[in-house]
mmCIF file of N, CA and C in Angstrom:
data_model
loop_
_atom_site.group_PDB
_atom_site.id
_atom_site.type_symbol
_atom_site.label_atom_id
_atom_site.label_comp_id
_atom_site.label_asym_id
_atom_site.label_seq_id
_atom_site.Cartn_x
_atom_site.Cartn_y
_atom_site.Cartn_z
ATOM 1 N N UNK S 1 0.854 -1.160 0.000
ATOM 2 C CA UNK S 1 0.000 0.000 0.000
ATOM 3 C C UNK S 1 0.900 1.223 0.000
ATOM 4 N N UNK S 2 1.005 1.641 -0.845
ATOM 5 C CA UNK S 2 1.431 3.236 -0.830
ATOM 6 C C UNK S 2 1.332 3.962 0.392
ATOM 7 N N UNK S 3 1.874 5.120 1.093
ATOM 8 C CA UNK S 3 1.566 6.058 2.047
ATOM 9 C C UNK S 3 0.361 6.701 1.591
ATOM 10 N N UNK S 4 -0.202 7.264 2.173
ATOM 11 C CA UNK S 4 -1.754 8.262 2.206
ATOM 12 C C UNK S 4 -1.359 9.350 1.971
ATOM 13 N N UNK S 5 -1.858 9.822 1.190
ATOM 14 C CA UNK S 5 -1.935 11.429 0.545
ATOM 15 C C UNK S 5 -2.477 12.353 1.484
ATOM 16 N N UNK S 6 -1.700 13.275 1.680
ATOM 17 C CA UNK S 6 -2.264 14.573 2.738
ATOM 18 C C UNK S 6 -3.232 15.345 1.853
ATOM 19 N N UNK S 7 -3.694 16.214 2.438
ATOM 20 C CA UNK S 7 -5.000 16.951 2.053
ATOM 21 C C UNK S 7 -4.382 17.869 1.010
ATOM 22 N N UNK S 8 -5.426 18.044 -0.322
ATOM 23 C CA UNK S 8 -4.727 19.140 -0.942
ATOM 24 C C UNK S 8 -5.742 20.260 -1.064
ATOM 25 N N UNK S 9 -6.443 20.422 0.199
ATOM 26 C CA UNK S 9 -7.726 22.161 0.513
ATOM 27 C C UNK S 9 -6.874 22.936 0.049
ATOM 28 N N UNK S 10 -7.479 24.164 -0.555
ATOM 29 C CA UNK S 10 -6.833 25.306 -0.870
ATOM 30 C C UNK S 10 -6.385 26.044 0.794
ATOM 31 N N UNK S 11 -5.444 26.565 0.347
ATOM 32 C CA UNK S 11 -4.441 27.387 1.541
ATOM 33 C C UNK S 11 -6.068 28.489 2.025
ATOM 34 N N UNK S 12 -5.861 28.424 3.388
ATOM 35 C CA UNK S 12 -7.003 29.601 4.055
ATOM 36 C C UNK S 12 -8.520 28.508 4.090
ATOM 37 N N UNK S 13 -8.578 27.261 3.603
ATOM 38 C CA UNK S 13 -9.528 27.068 3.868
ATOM 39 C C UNK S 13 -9.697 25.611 5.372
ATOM 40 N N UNK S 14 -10.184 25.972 6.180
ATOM 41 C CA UNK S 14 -10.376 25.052 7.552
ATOM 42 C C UNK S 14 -10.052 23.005 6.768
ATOM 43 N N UNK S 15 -9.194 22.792 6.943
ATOM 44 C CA UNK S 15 -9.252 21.192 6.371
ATOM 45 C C UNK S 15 -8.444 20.571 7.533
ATOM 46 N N UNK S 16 -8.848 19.647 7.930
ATOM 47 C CA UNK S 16 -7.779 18.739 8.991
ATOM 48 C C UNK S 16 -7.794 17.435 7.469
ATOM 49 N N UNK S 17 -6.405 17.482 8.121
ATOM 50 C CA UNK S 17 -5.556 16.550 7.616
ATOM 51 C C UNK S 17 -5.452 15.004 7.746
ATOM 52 N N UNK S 18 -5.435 13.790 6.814
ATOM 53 C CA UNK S 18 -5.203 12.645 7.413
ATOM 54 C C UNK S 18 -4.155 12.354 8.880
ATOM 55 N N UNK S 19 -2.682 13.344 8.710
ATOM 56 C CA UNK S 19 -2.356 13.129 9.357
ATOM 57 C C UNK S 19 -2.738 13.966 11.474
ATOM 58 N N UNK S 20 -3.612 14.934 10.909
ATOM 59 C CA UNK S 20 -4.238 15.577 11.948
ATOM 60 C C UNK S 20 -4.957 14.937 12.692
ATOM 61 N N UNK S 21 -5.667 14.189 12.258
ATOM 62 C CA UNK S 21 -6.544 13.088 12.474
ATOM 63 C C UNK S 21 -6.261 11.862 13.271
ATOM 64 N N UNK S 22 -5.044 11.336 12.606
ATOM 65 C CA UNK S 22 -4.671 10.482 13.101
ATOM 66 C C UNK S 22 -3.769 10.953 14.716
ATOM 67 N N UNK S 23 -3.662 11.833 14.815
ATOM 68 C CA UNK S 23 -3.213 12.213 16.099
ATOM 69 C C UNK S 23 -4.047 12.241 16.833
ATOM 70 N N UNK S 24 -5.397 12.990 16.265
ATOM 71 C CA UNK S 24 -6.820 12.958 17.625
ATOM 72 C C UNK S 24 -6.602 11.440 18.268
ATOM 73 N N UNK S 25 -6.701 10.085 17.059
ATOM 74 C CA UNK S 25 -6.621 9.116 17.351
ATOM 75 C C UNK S 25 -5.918 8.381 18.464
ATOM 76 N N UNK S 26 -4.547 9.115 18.330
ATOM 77 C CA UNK S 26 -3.225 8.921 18.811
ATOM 78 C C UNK S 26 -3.831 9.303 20.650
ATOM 79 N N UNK S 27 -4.013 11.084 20.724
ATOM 80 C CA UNK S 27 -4.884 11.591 22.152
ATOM 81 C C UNK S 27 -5.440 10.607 22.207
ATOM 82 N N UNK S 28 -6.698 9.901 21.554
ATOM 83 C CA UNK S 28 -8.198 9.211 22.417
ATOM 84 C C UNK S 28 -7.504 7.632 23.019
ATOM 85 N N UNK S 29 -6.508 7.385 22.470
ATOM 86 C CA UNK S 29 -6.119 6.159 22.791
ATOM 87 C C UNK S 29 -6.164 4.791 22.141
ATOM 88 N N UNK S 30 -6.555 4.854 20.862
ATOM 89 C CA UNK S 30 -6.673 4.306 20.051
ATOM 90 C C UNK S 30 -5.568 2.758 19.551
ATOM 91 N N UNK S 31 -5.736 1.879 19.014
ATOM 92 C CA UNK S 31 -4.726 0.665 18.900
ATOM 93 C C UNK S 31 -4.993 0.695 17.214
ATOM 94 N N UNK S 32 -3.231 0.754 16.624
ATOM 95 C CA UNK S 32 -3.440 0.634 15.312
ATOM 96 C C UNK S 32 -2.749 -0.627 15.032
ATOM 97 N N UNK S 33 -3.489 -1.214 14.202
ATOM 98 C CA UNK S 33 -3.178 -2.473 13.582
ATOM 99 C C UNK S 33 -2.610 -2.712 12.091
ATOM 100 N N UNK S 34 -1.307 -3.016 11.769
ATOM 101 C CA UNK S 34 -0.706 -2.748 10.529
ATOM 102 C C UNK S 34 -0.558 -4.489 10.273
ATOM 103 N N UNK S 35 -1.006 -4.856 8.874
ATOM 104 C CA UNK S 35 -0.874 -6.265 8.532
ATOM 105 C C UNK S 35 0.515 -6.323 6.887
ATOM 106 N N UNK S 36 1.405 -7.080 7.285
ATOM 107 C CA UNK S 36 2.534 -6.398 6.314
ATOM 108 C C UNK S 36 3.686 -6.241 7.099
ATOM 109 N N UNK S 37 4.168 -5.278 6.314
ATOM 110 C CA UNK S 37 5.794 -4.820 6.718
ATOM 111 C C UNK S 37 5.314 -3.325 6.865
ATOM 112 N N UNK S 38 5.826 -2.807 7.873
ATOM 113 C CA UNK S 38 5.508 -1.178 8.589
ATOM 114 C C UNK S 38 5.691 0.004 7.152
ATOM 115 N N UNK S 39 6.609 -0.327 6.737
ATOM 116 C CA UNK S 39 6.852 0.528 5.726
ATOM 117 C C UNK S 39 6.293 0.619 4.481
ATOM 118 N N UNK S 40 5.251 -0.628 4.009
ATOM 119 C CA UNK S 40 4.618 -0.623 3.526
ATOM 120 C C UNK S 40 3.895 -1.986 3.472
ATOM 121 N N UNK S 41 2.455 -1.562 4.877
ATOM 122 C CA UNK S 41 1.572 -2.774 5.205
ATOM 123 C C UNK S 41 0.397 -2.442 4.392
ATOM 124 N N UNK S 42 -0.181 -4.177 4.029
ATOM 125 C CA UNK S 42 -1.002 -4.434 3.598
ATOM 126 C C UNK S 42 -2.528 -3.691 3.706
ATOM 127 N N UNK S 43 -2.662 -3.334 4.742
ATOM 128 C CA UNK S 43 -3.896 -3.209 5.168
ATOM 129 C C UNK S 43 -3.838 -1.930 6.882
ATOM 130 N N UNK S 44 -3.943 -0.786 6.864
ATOM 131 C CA UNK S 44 -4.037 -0.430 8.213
ATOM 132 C C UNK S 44 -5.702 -0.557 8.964
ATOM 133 N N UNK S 45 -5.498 -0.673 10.157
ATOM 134 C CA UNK S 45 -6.692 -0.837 10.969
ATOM 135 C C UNK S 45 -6.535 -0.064 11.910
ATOM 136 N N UNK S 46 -7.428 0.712 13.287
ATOM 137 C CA UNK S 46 -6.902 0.983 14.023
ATOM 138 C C UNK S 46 -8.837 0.642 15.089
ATOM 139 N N UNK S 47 -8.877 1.139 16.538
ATOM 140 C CA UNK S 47 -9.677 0.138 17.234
ATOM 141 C C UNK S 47 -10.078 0.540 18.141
ATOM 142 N N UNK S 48 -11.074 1.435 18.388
ATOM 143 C CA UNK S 48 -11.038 2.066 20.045
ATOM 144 C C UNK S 48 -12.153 0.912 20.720
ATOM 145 N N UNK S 49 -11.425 0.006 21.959
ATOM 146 C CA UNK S 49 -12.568 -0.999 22.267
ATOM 147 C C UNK S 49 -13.332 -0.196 23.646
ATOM 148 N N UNK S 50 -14.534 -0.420 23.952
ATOM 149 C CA UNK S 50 -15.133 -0.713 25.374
ATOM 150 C C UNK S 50 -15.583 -1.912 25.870
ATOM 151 N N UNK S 51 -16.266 -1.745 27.084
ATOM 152 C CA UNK S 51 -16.661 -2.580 27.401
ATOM 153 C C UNK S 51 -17.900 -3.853 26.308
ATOM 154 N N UNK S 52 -18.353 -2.934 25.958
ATOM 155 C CA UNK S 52 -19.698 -3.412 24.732
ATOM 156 C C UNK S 52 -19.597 -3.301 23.859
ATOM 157 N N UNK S 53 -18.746 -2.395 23.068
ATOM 158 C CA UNK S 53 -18.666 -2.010 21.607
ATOM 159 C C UNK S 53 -17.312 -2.033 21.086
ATOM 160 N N UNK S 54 -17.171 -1.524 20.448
ATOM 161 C CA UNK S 54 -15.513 -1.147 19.662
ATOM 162 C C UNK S 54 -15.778 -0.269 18.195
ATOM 163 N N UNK S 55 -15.368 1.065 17.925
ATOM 164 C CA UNK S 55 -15.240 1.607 16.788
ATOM 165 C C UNK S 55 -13.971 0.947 15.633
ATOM 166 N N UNK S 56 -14.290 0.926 15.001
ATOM 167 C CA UNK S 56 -13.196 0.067 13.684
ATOM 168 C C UNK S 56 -12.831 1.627 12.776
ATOM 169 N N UNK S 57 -11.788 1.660 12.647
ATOM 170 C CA UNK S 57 -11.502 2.413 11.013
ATOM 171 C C UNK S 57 -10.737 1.181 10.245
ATOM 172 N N UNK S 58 -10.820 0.824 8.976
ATOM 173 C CA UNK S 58 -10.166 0.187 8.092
ATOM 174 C C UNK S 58 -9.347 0.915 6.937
ATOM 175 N N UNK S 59 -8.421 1.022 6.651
ATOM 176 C CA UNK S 59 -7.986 2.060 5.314
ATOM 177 C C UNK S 59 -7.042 0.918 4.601
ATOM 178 N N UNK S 60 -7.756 0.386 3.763
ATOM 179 C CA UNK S 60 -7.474 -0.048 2.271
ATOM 180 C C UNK S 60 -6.670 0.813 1.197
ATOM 181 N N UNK S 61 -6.668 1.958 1.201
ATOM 182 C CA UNK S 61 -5.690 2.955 0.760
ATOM 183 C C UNK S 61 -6.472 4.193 0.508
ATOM 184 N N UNK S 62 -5.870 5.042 -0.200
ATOM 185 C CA UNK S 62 -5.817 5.990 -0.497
ATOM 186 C C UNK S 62 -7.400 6.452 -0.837
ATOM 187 N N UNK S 63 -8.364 6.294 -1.609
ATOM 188 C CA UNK S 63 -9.098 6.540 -1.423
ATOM 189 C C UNK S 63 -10.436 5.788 -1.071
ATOM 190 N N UNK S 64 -10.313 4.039 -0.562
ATOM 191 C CA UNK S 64 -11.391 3.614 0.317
ATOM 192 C C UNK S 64 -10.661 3.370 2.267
ATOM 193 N N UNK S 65 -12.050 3.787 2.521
ATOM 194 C CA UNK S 65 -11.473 2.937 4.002
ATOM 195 C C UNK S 65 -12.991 3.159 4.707
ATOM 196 N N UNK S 66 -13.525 2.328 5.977
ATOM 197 C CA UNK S 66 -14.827 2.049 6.562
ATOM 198 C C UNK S 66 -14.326 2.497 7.353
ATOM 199 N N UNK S 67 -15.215 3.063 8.587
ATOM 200 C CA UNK S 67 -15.508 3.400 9.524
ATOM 201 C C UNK S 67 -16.639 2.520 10.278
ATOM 202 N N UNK S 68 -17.138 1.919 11.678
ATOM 203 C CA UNK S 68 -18.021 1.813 12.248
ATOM 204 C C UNK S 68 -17.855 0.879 13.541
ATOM 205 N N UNK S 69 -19.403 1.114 14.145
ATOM 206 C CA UNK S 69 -19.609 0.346 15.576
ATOM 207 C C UNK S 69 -20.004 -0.636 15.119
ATOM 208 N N UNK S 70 -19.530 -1.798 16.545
ATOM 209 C CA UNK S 70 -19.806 -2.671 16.476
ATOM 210 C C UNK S 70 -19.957 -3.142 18.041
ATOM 211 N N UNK S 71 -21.087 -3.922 18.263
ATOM 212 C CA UNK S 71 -21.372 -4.147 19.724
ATOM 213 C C UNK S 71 -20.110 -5.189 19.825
ATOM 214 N N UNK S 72 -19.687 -6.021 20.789
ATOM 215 C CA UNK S 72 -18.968 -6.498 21.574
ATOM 216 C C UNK S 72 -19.419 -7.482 22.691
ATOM 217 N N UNK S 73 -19.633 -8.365 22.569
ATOM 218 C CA UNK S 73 -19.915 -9.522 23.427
ATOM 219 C C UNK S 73 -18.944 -10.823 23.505
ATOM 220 N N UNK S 74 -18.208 -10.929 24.721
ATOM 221 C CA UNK S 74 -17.255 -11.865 24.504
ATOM 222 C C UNK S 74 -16.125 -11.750 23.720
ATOM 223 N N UNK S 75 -15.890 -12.915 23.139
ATOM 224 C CA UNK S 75 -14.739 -12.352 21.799
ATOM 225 C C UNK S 75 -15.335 -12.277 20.343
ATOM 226 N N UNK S 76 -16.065 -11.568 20.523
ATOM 227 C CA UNK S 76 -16.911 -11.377 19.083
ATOM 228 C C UNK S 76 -16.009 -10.896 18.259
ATOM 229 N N UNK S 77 -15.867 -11.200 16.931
ATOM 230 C CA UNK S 77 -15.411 -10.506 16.071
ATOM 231 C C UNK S 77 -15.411 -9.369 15.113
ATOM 232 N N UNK S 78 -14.256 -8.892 15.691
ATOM 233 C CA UNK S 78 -14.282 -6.467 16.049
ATOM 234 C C UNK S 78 -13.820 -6.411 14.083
ATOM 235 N N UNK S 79 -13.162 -7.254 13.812
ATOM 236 C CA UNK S 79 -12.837 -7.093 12.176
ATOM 237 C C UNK S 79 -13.396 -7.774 11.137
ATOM 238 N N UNK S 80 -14.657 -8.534 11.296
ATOM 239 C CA UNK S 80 -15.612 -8.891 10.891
ATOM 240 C C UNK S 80 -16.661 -9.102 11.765
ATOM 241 N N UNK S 81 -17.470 -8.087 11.966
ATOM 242 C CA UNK S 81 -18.736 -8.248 12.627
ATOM 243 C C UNK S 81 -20.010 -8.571 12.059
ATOM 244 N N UNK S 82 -20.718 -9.440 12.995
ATOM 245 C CA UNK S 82 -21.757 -10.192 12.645
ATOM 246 C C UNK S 82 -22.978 -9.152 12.441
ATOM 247 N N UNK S 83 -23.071 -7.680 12.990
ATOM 248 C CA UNK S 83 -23.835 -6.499 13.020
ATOM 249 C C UNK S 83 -23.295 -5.085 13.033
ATOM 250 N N UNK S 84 -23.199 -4.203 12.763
ATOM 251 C CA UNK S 84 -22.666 -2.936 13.230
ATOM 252 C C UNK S 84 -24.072 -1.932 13.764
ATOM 253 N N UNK S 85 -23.297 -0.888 14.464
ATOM 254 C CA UNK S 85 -24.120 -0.011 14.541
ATOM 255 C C UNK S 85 -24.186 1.420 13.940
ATOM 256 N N UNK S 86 -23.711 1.336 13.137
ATOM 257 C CA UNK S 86 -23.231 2.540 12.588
ATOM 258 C C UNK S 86 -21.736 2.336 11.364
ATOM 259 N N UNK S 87 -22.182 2.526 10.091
ATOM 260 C CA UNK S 87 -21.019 2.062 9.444
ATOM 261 C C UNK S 87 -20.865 3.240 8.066
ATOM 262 N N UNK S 88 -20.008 3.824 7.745
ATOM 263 C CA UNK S 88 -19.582 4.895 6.989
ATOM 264 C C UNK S 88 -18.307 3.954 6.165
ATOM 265 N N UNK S 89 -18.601 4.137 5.024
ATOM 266 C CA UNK S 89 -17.332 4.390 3.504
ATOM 267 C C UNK S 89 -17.216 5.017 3.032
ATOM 268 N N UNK S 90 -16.047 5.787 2.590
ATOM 269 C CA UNK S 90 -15.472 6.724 2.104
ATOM 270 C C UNK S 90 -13.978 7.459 2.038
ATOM 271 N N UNK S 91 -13.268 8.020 1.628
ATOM 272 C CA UNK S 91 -11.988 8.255 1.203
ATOM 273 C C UNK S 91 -11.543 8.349 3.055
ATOM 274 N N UNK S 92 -10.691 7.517 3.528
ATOM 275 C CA UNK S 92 -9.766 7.832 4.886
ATOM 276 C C UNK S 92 -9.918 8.747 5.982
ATOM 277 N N UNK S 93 -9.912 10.156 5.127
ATOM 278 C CA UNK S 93 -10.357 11.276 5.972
ATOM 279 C C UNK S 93 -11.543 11.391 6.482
ATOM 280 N N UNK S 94 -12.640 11.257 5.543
ATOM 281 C CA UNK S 94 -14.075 11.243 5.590
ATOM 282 C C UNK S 94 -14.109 10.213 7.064
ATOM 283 N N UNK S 95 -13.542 9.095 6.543
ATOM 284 C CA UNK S 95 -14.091 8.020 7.635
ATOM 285 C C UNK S 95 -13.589 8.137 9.034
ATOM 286 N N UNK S 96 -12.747 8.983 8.748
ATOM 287 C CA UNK S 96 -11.516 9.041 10.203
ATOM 288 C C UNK S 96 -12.943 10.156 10.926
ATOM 289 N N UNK S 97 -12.814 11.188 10.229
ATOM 290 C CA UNK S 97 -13.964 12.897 10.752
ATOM 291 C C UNK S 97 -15.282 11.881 11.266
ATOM 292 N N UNK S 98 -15.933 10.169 10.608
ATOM 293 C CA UNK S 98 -16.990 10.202 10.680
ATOM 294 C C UNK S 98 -16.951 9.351 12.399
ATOM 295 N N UNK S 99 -16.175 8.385 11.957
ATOM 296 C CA UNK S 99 -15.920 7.649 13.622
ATOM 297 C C UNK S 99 -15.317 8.387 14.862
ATOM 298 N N UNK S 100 -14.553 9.395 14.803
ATOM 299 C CA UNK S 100 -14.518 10.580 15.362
ATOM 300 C C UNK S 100 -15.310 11.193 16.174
ATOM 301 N N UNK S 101 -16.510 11.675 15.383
ATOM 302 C CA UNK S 101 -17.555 12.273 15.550
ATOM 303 C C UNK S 101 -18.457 11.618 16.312
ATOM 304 N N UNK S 102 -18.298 10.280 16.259
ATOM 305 C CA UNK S 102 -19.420 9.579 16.902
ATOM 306 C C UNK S 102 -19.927 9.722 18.113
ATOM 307 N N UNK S 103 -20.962 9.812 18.996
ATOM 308 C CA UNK S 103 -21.158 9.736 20.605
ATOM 309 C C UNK S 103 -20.760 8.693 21.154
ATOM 310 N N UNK S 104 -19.985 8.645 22.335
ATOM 311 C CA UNK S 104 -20.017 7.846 23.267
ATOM 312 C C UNK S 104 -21.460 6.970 23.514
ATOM 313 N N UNK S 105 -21.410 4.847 23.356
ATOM 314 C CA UNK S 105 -22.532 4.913 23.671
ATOM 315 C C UNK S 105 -23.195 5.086 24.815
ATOM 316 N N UNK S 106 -24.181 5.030 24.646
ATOM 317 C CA UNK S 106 -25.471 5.734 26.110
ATOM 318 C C UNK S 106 -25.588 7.605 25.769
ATOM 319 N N UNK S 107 -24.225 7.989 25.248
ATOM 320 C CA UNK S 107 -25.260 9.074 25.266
ATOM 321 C C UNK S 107 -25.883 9.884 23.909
ATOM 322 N N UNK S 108 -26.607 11.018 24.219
ATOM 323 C CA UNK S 108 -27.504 11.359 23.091
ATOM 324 C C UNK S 108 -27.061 11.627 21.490
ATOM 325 N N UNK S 109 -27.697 11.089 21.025
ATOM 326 C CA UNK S 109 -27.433 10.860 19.879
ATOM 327 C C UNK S 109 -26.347 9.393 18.911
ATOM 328 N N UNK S 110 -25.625 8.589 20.088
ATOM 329 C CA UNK S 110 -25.179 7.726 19.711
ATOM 330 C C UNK S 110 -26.241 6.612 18.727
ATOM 331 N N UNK S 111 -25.593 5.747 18.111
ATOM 332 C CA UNK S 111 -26.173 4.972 17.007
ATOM 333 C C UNK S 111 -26.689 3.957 18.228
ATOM 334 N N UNK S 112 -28.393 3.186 17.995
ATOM 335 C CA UNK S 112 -28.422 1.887 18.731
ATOM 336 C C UNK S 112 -28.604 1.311 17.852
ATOM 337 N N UNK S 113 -29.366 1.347 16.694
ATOM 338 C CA UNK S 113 -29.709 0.267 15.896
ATOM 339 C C UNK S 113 -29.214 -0.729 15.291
ATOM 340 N N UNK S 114 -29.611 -1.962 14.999
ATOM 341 C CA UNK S 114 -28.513 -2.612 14.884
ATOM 342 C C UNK S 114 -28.652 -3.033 12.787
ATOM 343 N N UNK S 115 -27.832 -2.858 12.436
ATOM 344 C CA UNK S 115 -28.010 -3.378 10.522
ATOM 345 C C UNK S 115 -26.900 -4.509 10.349
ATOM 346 N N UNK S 116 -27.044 -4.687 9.038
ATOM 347 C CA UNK S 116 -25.812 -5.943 8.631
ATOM 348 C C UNK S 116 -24.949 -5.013 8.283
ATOM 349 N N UNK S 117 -24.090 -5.441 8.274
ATOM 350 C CA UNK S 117 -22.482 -4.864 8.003
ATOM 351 C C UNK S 117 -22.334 -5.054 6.171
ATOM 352 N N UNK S 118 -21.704 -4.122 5.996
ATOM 353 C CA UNK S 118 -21.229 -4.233 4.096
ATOM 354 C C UNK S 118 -20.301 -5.289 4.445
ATOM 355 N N UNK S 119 -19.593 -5.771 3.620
ATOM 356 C CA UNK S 119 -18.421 -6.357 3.249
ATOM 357 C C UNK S 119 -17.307 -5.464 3.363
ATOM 358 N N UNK S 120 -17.384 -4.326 3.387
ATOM 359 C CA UNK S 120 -16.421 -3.855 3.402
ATOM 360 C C UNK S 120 -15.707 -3.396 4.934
ATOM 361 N N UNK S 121 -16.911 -4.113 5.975
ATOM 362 C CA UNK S 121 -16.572 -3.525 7.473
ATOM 363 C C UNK S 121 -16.003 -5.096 8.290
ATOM 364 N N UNK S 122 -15.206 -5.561 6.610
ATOM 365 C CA UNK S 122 -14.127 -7.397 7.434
ATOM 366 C C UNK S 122 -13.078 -7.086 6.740
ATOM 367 N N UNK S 123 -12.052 -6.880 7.104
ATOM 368 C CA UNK S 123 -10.451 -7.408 6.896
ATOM 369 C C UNK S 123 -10.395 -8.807 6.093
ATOM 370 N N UNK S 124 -9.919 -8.550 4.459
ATOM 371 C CA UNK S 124 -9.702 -9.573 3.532
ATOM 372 C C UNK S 124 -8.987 -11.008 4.877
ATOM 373 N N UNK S 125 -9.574 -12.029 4.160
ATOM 374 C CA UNK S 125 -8.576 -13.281 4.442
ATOM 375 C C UNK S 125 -7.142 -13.222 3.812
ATOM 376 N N UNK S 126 -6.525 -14.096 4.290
ATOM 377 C CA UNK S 126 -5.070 -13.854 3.480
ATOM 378 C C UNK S 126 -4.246 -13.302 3.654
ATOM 379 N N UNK S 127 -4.330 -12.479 4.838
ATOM 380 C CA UNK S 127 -3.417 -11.449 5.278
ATOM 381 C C UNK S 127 -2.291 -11.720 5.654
ATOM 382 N N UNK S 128 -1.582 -11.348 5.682
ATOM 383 C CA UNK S 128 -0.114 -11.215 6.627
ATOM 384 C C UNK S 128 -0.275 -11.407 8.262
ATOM 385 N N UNK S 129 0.118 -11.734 8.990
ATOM 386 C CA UNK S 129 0.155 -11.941 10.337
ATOM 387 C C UNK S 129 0.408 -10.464 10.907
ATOM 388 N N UNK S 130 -0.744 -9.947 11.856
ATOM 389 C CA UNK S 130 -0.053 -8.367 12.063
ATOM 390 C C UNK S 130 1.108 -7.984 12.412
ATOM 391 N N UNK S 131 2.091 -7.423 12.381
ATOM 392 C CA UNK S 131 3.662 -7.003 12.363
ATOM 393 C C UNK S 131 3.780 -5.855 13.605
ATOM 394 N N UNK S 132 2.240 -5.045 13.624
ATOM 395 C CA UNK S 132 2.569 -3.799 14.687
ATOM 396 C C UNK S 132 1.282 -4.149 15.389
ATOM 397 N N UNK S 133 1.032 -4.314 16.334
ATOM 398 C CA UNK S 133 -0.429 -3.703 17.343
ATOM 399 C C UNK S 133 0.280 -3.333 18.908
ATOM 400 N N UNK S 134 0.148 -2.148 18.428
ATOM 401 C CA UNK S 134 -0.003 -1.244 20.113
ATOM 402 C C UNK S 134 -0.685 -0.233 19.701
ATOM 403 N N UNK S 135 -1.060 0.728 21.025
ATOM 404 C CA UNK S 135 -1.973 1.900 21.422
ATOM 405 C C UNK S 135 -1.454 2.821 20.188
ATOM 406 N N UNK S 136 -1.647 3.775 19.606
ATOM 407 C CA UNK S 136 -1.361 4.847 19.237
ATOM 408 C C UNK S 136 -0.297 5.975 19.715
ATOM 409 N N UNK S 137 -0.670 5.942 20.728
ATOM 410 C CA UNK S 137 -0.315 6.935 21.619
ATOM 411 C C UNK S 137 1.306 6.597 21.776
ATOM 412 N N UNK S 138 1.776 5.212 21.771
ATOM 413 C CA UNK S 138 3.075 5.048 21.729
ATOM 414 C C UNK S 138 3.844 5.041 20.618
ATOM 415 N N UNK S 139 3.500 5.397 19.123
ATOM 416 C CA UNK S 139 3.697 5.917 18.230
ATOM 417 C C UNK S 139 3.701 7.243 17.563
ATOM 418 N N UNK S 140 3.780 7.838 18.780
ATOM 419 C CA UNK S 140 3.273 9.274 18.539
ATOM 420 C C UNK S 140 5.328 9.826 18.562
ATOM 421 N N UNK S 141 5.268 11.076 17.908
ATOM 422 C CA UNK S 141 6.572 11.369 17.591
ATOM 423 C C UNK S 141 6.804 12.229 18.909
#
């Protein structure tokens, strides 16, 4: 996978950045998951879990990657879920601003409902054995 393209907003106009983004990530505490070789992995993931749920971002590259909830029971599976609660596709940034944004669940306005998941909210088979999983936050420069 290629590196991710930074934003190209015109100068003066409000744009956060993939890599801006990924720092909020970095603050909230987030676990990124790289499948591959660091320098250029297959597939990035990254994972904020709770007790009940877990938010997913997936970035396939440059311009797909998912966003969404997923409840959490046991060891349910957080990279192919059997339901989500909330699931967004779209170019990296989009998806990063959309899981971001989300409420904490329980409170107002968080997603309850429950839908089927696209295909696009499971990590291909075939992968590489992950190479990196820790917090974010210990990747921070």
């Amino acid at each position: 996978m290629k590196p991710l393209a930074r934003s190209t907003a015109p100068e003066g106009e409000f744009a956060l950045e993939l890599d801006d983004l990924l720092g909020e990530l970095r603050r909230r505490g987030w676990t990124l998951i790289l499948w591959g070789p660091r320098e250029a992995p297959e597939l990035y993931a990254a994972m904020y879990h709770r007790a009940t749920s877990a938010d997913v971002l997936i970035i396939r590259g440059e311009k797909d990657a998912s966003a969404y909830r997923t409840p959490v029971v046991g060891d349910s599976p957080v990279f192919c879920p059997p339901v989500v609660a909330y699931q967004y596709h779209a170019e990296p940034t989009w998806a990063l601003r959309a899981v971001l944004s989300l409420p904490a669940p329980g409170e107002p306005g968080a997603p309850m409902g429950m839908e089927k998941p696209s295909p696009k909210c499971a990590i291909p088979a075939g992968l590489p054995k992950p190479v990196l999983i820790r917090p974010l936050s210990q990747l921070a420069n």
